[in-house]
PDB file of C-alpha atoms in Angstrom:
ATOM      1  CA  UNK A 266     -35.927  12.609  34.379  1.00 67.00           C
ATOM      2  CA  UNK A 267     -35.019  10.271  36.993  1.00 80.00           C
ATOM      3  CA  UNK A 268     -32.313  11.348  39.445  1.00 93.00           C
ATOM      4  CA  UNK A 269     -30.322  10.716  42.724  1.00 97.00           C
ATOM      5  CA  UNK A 270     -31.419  13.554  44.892  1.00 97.00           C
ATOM      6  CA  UNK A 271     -28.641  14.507  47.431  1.00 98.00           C
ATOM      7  CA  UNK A 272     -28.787  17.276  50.722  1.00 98.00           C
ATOM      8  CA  UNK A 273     -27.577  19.464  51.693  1.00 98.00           C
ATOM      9  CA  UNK A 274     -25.185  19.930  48.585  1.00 97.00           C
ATOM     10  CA  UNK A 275     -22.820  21.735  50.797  1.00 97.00           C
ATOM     11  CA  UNK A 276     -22.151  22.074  54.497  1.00 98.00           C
ATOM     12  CA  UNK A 277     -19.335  23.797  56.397  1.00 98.00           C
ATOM     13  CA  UNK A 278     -19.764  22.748  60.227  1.00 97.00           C
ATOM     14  CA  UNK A 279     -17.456  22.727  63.222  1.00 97.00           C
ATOM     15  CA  UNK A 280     -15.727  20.144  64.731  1.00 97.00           C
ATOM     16  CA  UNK A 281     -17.182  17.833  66.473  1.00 97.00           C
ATOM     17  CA  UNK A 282     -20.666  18.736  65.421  1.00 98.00           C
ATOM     18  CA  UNK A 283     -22.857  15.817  63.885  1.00 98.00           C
ATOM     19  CA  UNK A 284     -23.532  16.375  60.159  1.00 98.00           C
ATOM     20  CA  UNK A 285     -26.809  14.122  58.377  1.00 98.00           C
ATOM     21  CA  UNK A 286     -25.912  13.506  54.760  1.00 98.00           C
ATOM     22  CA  UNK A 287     -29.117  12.451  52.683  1.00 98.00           C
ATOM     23  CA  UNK A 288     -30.022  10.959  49.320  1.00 98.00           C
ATOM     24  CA  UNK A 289     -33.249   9.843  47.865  1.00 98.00           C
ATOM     25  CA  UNK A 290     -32.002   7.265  44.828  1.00 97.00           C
ATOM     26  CA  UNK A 291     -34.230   6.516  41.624  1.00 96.00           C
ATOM     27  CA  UNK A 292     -37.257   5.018  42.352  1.00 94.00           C
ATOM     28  CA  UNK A 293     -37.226   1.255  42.150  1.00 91.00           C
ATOM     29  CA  UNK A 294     -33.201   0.817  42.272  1.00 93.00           C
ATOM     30  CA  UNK A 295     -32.917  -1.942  45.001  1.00 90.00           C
ATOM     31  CA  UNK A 296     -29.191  -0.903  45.967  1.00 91.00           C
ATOM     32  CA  UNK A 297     -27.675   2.592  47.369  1.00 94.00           C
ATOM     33  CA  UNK A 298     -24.241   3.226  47.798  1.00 93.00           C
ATOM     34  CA  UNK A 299     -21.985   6.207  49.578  1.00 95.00           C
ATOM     35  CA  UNK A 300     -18.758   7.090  48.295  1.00 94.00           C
ATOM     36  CA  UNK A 301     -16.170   9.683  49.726  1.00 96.00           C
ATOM     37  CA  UNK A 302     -14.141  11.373  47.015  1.00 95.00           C
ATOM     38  CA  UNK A 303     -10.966  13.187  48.116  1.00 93.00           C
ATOM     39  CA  UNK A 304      -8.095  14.426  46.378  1.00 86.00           C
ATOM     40  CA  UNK A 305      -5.563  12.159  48.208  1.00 85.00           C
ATOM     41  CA  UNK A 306      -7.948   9.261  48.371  1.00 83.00           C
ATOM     42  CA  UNK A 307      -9.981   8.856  45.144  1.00 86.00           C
ATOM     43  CA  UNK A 308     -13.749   7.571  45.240  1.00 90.00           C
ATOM     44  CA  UNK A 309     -13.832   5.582  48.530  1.00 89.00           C
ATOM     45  CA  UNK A 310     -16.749   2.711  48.787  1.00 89.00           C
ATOM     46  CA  UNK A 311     -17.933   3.267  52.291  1.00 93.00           C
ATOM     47  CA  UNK A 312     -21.068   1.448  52.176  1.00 92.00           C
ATOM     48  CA  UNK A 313     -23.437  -0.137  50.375  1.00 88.00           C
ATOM     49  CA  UNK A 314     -27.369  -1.093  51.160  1.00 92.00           C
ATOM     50  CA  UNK A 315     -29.681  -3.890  48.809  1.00 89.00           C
ATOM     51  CA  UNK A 316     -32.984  -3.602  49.093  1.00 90.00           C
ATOM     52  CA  UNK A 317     -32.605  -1.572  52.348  1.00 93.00           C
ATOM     53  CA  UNK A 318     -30.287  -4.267  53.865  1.00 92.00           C
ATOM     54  CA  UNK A 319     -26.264  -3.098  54.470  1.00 90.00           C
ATOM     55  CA  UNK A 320     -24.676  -5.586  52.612  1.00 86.00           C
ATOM     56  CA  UNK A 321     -20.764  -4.258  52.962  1.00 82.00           C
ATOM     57  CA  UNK A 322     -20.049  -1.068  55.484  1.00 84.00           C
ATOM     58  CA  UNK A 323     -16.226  -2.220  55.473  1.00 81.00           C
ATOM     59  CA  UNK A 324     -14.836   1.057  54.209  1.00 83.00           C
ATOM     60  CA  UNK A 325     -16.964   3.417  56.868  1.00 89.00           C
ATOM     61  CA  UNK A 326     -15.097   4.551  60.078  1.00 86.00           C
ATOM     62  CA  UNK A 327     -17.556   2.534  62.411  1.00 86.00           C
ATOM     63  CA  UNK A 328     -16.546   4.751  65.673  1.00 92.00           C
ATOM     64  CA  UNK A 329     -18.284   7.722  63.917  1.00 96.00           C
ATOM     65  CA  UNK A 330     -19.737   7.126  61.061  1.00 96.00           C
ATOM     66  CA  UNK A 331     -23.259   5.672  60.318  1.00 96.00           C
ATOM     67  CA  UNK A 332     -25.540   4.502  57.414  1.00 96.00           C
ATOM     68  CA  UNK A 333     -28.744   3.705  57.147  1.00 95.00           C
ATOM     69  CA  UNK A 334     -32.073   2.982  54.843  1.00 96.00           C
ATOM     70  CA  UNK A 335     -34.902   4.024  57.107  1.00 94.00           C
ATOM     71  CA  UNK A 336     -37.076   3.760  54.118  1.00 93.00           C
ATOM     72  CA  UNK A 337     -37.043   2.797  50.068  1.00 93.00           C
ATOM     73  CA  UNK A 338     -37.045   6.669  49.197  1.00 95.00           C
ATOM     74  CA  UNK A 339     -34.263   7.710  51.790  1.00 97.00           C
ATOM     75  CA  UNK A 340     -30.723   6.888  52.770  1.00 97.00           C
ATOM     76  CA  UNK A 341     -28.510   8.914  55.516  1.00 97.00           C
ATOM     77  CA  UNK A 342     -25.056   8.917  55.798  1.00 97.00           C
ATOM     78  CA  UNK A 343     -24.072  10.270  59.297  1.00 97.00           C
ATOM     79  CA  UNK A 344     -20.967  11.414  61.004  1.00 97.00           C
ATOM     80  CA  UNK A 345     -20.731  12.186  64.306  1.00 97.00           C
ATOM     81  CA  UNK A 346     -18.733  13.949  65.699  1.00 97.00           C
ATOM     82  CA  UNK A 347     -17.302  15.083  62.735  1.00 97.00           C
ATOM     83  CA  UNK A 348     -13.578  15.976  62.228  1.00 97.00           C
ATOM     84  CA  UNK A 349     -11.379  18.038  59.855  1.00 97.00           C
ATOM     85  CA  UNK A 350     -10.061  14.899  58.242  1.00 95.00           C
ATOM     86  CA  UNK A 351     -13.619  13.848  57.014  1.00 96.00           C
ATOM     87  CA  UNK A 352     -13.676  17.108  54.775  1.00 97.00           C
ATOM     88  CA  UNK A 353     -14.542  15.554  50.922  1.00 97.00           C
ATOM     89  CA  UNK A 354     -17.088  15.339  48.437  1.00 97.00           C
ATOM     90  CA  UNK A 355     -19.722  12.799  49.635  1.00 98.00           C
ATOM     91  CA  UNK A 356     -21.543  10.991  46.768  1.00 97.00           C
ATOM     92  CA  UNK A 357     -24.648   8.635  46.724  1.00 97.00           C
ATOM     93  CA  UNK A 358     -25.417   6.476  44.399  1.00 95.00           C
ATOM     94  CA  UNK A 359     -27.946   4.010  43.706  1.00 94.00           C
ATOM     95  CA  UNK A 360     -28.373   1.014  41.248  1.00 90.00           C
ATOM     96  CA  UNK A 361     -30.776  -2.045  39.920  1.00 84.00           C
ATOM     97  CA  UNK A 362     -29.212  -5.403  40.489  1.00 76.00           C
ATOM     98  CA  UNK A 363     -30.594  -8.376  39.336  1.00 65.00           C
ATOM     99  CA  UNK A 364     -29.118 -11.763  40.084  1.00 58.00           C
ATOM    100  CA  UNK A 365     -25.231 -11.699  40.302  1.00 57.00           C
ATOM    101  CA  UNK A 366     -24.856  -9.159  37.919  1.00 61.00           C
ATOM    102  CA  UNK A 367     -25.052  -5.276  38.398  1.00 64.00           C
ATOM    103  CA  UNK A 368     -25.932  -2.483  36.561  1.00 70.00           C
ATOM    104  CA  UNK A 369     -24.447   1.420  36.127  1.00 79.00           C
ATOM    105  CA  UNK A 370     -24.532   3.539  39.282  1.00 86.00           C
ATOM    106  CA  UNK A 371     -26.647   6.477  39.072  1.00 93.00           C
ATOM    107  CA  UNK A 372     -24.528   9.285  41.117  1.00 95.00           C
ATOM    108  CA  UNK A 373     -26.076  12.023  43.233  1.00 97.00           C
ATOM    109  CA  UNK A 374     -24.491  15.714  42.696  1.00 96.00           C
ATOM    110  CA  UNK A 375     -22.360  15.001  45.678  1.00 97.00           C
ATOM    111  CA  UNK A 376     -22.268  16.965  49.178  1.00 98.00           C
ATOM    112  CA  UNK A 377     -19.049  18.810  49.723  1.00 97.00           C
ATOM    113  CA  UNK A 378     -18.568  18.866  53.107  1.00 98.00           C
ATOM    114  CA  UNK A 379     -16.055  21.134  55.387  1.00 98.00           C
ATOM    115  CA  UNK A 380     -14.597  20.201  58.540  1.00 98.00           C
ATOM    116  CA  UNK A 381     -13.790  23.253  60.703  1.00 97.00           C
TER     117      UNK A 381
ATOM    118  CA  UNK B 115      -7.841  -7.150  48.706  1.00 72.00           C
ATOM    119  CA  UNK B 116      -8.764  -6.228  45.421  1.00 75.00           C
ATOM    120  CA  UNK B 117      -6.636  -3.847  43.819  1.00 88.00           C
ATOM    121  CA  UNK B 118      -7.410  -1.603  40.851  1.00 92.00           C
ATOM    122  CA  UNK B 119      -4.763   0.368  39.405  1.00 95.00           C
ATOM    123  CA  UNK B 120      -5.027   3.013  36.419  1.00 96.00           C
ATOM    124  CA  UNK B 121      -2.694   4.496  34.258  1.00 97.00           C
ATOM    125  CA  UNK B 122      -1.623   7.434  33.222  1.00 97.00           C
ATOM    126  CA  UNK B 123      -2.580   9.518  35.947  1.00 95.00           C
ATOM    127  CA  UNK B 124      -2.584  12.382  34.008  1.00 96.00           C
ATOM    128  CA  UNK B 125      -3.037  12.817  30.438  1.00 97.00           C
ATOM    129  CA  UNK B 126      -2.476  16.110  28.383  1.00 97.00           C
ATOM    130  CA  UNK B 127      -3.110  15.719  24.913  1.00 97.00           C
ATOM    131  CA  UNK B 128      -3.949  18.324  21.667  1.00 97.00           C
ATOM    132  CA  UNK B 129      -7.522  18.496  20.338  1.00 97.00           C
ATOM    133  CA  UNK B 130      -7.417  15.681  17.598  1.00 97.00           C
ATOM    134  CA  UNK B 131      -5.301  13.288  19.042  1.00 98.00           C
ATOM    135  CA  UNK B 132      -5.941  10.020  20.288  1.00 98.00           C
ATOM    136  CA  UNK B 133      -5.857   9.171  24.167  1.00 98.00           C
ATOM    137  CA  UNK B 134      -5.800   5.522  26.259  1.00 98.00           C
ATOM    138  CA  UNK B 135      -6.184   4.689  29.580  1.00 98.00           C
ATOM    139  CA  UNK B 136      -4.911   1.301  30.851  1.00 98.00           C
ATOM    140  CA  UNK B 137      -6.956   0.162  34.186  1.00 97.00           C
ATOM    141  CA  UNK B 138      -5.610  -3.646  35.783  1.00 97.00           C
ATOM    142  CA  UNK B 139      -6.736  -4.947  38.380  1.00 94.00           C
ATOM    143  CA  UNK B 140      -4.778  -7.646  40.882  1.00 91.00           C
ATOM    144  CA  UNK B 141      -7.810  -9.898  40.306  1.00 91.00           C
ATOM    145  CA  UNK B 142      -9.701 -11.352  38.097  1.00 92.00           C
ATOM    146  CA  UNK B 143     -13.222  -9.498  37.501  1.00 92.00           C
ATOM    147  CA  UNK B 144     -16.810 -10.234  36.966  1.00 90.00           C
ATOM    148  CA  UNK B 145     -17.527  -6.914  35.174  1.00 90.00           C
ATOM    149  CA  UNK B 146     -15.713  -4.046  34.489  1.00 93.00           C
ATOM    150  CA  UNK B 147     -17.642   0.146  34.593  1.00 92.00           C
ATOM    151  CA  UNK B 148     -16.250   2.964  33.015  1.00 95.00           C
ATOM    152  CA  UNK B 149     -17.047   6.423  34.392  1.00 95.00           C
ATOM    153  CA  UNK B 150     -16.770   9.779  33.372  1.00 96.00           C
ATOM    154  CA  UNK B 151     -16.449  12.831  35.961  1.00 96.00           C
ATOM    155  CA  UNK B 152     -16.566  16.395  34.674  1.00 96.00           C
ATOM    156  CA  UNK B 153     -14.787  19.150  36.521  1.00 92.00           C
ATOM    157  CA  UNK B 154     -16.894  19.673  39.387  1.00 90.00           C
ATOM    158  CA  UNK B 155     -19.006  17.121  38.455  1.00 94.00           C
ATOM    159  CA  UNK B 156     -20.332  14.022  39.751  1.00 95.00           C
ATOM    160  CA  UNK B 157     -19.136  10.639  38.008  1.00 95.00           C
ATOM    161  CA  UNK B 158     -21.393   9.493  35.275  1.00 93.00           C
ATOM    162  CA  UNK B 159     -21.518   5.854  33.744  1.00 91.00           C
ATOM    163  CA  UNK B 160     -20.146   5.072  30.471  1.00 93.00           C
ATOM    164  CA  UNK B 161     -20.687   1.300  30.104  1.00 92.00           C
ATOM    165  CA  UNK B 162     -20.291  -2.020  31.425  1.00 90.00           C
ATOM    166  CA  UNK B 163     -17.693  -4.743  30.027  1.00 93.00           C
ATOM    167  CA  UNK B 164     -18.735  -8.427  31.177  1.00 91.00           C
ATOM    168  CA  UNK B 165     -17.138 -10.879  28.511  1.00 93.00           C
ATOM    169  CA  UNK B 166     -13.333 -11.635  28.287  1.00 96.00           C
ATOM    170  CA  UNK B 167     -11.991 -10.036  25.251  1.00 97.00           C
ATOM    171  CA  UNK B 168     -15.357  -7.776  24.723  1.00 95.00           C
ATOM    172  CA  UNK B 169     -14.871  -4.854  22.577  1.00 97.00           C
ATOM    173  CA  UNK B 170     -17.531  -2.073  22.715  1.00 95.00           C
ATOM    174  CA  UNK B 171     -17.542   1.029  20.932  1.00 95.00           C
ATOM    175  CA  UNK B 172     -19.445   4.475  21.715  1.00 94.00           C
ATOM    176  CA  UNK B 173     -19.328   6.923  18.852  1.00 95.00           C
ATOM    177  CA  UNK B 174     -15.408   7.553  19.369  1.00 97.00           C
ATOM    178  CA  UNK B 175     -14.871   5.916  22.549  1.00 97.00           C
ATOM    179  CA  UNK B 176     -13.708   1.443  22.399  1.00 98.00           C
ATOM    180  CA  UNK B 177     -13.427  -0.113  25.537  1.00 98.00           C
ATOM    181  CA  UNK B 178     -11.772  -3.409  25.760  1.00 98.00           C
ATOM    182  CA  UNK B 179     -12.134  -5.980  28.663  1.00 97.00           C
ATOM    183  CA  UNK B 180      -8.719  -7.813  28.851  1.00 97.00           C
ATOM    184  CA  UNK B 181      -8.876 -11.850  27.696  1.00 96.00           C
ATOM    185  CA  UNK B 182      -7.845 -13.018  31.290  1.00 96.00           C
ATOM    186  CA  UNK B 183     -10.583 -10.442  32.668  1.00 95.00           C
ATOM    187  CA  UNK B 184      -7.776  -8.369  34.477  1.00 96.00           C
ATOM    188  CA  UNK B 185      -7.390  -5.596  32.454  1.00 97.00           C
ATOM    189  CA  UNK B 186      -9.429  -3.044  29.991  1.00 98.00           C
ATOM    190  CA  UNK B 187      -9.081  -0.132  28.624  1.00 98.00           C
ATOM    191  CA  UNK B 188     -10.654   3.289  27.345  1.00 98.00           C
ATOM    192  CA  UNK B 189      -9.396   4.929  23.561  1.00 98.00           C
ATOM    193  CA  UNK B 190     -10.588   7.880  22.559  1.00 98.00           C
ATOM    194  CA  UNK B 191      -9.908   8.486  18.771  1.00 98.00           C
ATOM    195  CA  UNK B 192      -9.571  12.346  17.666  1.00 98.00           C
ATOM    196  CA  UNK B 193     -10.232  14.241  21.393  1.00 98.00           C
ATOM    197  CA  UNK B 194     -12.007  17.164  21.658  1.00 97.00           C
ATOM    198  CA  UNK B 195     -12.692  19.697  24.442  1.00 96.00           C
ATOM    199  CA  UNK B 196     -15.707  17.961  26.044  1.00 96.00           C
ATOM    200  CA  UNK B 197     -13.520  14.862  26.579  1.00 97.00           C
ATOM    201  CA  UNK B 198     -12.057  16.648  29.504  1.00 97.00           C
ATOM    202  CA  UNK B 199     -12.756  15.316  32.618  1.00 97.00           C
ATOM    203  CA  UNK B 200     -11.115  12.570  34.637  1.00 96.00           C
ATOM    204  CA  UNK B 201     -12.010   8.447  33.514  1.00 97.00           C
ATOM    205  CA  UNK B 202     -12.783   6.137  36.147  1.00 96.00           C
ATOM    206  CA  UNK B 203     -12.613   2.307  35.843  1.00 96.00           C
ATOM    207  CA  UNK B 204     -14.414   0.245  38.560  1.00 92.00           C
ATOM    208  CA  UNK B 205     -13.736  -3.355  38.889  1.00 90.00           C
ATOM    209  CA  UNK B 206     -16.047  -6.171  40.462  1.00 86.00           C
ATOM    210  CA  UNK B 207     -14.634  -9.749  41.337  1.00 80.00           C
ATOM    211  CA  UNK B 208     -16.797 -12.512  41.631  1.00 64.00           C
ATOM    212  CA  UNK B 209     -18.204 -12.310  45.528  1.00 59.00           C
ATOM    213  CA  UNK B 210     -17.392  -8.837  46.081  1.00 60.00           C
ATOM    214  CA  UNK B 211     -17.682  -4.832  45.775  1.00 71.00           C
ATOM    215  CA  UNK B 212     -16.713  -2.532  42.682  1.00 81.00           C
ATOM    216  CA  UNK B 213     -13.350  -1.409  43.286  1.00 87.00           C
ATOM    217  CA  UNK B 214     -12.544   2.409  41.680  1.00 90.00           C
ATOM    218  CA  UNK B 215      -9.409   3.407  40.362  1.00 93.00           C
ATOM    219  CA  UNK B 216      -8.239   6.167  40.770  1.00 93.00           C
ATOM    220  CA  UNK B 217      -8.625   7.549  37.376  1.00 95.00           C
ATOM    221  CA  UNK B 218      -6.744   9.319  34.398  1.00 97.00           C
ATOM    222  CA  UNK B 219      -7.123  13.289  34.455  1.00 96.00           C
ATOM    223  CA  UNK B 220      -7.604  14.144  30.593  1.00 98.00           C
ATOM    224  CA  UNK B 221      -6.787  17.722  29.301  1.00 97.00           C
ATOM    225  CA  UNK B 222      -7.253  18.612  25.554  1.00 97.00           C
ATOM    226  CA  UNK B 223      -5.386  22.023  24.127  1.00 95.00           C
ATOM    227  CA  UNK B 224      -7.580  23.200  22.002  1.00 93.00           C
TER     228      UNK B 224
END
């Protein structure tokens, strides 16, 4: 059963401490996204990788916030330092695009992450 | 930029009855997604709409793609309690990124 594998799925950390968000999408999907969820803000794009290349990080807070596709089997999302603000539901999710259209995103379980 | 708006926010409805929600979308789109996210949950694809004026249908669920390719919605005929969970449209224009709404929160009184 194929599945976007996310860790940790929950992490409370201090301020100003770097947290590593990490996702392992279904084998052979060629794109990976990260979304932020929040009650005030909805699902959030904040970046989005094809075939390990970042193709849009628009939406990320560049000061702090990094993404990136080391490998085919791994993406990280990380924040550093980390503030209160950036408290949400992190998802990854990862997809098989051929061409110019696109296909269903396949979402992780989501890291829920708290900002002390 | 793109904007995609949904309505209702909420939606509180008695098991049987039939529920919509409207997404538009201040451009036109390449494809529209439909998502469904549980309580807790993570959001989970529904379908994809790509042809102006499509009409697909999933056991009681018919989405619609608008005939401009602006708009769509979700029906849901005769609710029950595992419909609850909050719909999410995502719209994708031509050259870009799929744009979320930010979704219709479904309860159903059982």
């Amino acid at each position: 059963d194929a599945r976007v594998t996310q860790t940790p799925r929950h992490k409370v950390t201090e301020m100003g401490q770097e947290v590593t968000m990490r996702c392992q999408p279904i084998l052979g999907h060629n794109t990976v996204f990260w979304y932020r969820q929040t009650m005030m803000q909805g699902l959030e794009l904040l970046a989005y990788f094809r075939n390990r290349a970042p193709l849009d990080d628009s939406g990320m807070p560049k000061d702090r916030f990094s993404a990136e596709m080391p490998d085919a089997t791994l993406a990280t999302l990380k924040i550093q330092p980390s503030e209160p603000r950036d408290s949400a539901v992190y998802f990854c999710a990862s997809g098989l695009v051929i061409s110019q259209g696109n296909t269903e995103a396949f979402f992780g379980q989501g890291t829920r992450l708290t900002v002390v | 930029g793109q904007q995609v708006m949904q309505i209702p926010q909420y939606q509180h409805v008695q098991e049987g009855e039939d529920f919509t929600t409207y997404c538009n979308s201040s451009t036109t789109l390449s494809n529209i997604q439909w998502y469904k996210q549980r309580p807790g949950g993570h959001p989970v694809f529904l379908i994809q709409l790509v042809k102006s004026g499509e009409v697909k249908k999933q056991k009681r669920l018919t989405f619609q793609f608008g005939e401009a390719k602006k708009n769509s919605s979700l029906h849901i005929t005769a609710t029950q309690t595992t419909d609850v969970g909050t719909y999410f449209c995502a719209g994708r224009a031509n050259a870009g990124k799929s744009t979320f709404g930010d979704g219709t929160t479904l309860t159903v009184k059982p």
